[in-house]
mmCIF file of C-alpha atoms in Angstrom:
data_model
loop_
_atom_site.group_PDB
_atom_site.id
_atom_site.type_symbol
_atom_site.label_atom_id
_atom_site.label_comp_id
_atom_site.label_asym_id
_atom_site.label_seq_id
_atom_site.Cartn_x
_atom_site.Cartn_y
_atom_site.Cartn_z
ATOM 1 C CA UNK A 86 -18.809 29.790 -14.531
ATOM 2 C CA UNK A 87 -14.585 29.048 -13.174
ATOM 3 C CA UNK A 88 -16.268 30.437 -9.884
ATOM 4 C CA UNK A 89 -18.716 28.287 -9.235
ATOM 5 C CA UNK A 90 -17.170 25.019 -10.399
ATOM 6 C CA UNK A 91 -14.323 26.533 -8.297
ATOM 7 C CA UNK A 92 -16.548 26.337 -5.286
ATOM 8 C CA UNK A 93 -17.935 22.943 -6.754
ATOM 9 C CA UNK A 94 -14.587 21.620 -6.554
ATOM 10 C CA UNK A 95 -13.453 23.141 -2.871
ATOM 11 C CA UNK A 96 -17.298 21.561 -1.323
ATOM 12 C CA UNK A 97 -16.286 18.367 -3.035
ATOM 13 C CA UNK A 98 -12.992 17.926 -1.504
ATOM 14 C CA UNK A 99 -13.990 19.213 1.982
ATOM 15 C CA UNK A 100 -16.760 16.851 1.818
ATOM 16 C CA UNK A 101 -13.587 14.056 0.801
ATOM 17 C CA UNK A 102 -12.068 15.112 3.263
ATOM 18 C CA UNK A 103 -14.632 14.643 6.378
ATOM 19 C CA UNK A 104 -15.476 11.073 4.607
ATOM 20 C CA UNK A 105 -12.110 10.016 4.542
ATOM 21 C CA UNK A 106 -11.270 10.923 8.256
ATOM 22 C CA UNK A 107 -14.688 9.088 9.409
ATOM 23 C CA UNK A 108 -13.414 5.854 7.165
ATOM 24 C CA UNK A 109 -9.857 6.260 8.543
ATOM 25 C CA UNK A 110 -11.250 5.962 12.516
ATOM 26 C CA UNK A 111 -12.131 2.590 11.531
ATOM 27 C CA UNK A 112 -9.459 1.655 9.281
ATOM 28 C CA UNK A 113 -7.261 2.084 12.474
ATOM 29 C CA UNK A 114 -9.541 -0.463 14.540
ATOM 30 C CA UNK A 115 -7.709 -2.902 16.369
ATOM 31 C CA UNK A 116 -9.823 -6.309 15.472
ATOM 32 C CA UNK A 117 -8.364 -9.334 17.932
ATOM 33 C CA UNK A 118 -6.494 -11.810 16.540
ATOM 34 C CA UNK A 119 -6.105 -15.638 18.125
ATOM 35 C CA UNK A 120 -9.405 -14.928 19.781
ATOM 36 C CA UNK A 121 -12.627 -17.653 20.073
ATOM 37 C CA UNK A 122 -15.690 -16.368 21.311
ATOM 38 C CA UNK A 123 -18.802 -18.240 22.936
ATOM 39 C CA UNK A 124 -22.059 -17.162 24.163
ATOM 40 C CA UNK A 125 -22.814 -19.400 26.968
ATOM 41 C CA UNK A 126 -25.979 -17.259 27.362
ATOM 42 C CA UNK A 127 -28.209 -13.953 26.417
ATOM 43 C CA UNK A 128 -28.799 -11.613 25.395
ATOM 44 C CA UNK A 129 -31.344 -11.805 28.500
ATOM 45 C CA UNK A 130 -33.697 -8.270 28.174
ATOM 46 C CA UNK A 131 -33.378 -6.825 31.620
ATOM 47 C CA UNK A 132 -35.489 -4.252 32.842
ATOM 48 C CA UNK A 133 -34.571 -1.454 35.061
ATOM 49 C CA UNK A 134 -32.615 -2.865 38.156
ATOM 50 C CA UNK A 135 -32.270 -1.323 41.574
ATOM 51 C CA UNK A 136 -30.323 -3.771 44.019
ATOM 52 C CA UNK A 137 -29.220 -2.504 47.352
ATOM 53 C CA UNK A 138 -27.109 -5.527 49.780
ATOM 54 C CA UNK A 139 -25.419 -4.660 52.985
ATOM 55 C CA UNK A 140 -23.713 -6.824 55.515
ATOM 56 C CA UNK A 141 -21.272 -5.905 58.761
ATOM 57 C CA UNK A 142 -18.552 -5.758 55.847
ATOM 58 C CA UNK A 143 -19.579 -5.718 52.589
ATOM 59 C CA UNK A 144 -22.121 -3.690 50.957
ATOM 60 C CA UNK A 145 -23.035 -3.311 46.453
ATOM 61 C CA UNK A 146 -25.415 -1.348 45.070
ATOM 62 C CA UNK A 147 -26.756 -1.696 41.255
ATOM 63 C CA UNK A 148 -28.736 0.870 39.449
ATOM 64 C CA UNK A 149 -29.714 1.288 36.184
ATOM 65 C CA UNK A 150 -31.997 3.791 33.710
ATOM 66 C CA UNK A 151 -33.003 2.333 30.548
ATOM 67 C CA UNK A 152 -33.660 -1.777 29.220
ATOM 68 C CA UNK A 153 -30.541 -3.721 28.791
ATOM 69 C CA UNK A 154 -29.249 -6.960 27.778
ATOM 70 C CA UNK A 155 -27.242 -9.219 29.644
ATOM 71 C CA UNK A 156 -24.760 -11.823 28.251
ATOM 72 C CA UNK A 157 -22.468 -14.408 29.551
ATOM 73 C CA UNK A 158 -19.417 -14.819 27.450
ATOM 74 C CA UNK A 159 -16.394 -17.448 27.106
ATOM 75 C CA UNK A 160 -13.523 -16.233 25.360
ATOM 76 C CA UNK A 161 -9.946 -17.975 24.595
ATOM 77 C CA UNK A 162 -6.983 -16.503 23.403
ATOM 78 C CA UNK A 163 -4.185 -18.174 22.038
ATOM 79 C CA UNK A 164 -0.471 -17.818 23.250
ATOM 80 C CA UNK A 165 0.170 -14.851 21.238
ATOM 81 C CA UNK A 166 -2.644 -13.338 21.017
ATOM 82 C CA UNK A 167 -5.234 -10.054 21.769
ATOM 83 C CA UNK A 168 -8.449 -9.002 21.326
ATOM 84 C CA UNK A 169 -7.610 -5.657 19.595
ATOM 85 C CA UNK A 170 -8.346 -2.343 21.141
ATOM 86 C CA UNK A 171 -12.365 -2.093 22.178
ATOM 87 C CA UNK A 172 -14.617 -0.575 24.665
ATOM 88 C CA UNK A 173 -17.904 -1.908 25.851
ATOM 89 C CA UNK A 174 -21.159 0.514 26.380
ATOM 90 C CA UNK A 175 -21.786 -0.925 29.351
ATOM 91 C CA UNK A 176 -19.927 -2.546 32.137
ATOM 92 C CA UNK A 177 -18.144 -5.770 31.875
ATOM 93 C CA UNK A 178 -17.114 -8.024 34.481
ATOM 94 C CA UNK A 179 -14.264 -10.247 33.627
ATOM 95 C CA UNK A 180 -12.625 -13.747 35.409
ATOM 96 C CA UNK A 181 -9.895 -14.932 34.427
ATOM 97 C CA UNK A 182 -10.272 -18.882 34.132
ATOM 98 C CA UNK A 183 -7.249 -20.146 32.682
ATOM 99 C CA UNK A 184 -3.848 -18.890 32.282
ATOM 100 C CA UNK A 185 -2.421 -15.042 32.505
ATOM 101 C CA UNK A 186 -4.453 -11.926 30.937
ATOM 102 C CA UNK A 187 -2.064 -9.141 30.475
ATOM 103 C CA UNK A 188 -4.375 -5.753 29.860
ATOM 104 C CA UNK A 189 -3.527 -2.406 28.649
ATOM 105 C CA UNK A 190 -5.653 0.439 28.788
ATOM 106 C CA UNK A 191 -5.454 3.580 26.929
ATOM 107 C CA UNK A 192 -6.138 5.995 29.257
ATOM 108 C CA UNK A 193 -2.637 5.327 30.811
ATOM 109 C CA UNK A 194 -0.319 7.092 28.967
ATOM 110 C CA UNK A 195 2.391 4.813 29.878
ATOM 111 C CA UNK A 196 0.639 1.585 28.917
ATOM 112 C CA UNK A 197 1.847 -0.182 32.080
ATOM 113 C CA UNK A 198 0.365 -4.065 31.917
ATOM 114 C CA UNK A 199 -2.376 -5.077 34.234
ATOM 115 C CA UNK A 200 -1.646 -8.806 34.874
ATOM 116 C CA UNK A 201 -4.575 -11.294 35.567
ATOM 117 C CA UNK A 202 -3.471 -14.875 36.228
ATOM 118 C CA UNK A 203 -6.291 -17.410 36.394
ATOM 119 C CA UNK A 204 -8.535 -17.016 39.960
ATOM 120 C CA UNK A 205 -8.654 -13.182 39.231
ATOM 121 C CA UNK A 206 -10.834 -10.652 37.804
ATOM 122 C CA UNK A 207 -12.007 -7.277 37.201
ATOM 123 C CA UNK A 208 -15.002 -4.812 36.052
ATOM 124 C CA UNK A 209 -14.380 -3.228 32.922
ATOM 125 C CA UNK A 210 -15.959 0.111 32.907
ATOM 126 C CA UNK A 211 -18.475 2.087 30.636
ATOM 127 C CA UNK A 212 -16.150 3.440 27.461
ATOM 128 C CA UNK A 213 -12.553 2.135 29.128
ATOM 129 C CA UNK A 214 -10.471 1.672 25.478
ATOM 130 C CA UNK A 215 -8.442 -1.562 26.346
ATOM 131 C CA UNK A 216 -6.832 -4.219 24.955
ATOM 132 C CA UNK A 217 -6.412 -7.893 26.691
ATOM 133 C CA UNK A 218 -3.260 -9.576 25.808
ATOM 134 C CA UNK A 219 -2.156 -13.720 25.801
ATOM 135 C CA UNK A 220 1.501 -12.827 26.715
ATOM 136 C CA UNK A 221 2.136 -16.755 27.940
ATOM 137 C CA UNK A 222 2.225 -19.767 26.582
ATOM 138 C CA UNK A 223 -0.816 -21.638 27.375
ATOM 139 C CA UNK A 224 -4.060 -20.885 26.244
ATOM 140 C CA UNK A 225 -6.144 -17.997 28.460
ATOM 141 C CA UNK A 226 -9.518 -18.324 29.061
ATOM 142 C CA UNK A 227 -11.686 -15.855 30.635
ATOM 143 C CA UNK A 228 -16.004 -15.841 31.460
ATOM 144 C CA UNK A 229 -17.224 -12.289 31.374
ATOM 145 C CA UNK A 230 -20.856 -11.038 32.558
ATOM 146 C CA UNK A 231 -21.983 -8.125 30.664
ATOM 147 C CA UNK A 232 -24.858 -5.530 30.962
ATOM 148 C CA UNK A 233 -25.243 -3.780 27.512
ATOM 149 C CA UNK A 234 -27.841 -1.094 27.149
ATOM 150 C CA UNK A 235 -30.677 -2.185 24.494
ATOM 151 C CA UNK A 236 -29.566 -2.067 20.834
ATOM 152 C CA UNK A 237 -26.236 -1.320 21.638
ATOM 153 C CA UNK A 238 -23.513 -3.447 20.225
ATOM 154 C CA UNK A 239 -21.715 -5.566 22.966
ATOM 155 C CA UNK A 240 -18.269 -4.561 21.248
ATOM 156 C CA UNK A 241 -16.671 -1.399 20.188
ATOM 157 C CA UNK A 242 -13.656 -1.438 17.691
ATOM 158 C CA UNK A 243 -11.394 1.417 18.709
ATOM 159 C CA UNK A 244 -8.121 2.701 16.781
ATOM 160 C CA UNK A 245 -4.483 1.678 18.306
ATOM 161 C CA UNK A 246 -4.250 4.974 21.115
ATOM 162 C CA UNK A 247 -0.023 5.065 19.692
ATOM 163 C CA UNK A 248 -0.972 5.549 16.234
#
């Protein structure tokens, strides 16, 4: 009988244990703080694209496998503030309307800041772990076009990459 409540007691605190790690990924999320958001439009389904355009100079090329969503977004951030550590599942492209966006992303281990002043932009990629920052004083404002596959969420909360 002291064995098996024994093991009772070892599969309950392993099974603690795994629960408590999964809860503590997101109790490290980074949610944003000083941050409107504003869907000027979508989700838009999308089906499959496959866009080839070539000039003398330029040339883009789109593909996709899969339905997805599209979405036009307006966000502001306050002097001061962020909009947390995320990702996106799908790629993001991002213009800087208004004021200075200073970025961070987690994949450089020295965190150098990216800095976006308004008539700028960039593509966010598929998974990138970033943060956006409001480092000046006015407010920043930034439009963002974003493919999303299907039933995927447009955001992803991810955990501070110091802690």
């Amino acid at each position: 009988m002291f064995k098996m409540k024994w093991k009772l007691l070892v599969a309950g605190s392993l099974v603690a244990v795994a629960v408590g790690g999964f809860a503590l990924r997101f109790a490290h999320a980074t949610p944003g703080q000083g941050v409107t958001v504003t869907t000027l439009s979508g989700p838009v389904a999308l089906d499959e694209l496959d866009i080839k355009a070539e000039s003398a100079t330029h040339a883009i090329k789109i593909k996709t496998r899969g339905e997805w969503n599209a979405r036009v977004v307006h966000h502001t951030i306050t002097p001061g503030g962020h909009t947390g550590w995320h990702s996106h599942p799908g790629p993001v492209f991002v213009m800087v309307t208004a004021g200075t966006l200073t970025k961070y992303d987690a994949n450089d281990p020295d965190l150098t800041p990216q800095v976006y002043p308004a008539g700028t932009g960039f593509v966010e990629g598929i998974g990138d772990v970033h943060i956006g920052t409001n480092q000046g004083h006015v407010d920043l404002e930034m439009v963002s076009f974003m493919l999303i596959p299907a039933g995927a969420p447009a955001r992803i909360d991810e955990p501070d990459p110091r802690d």
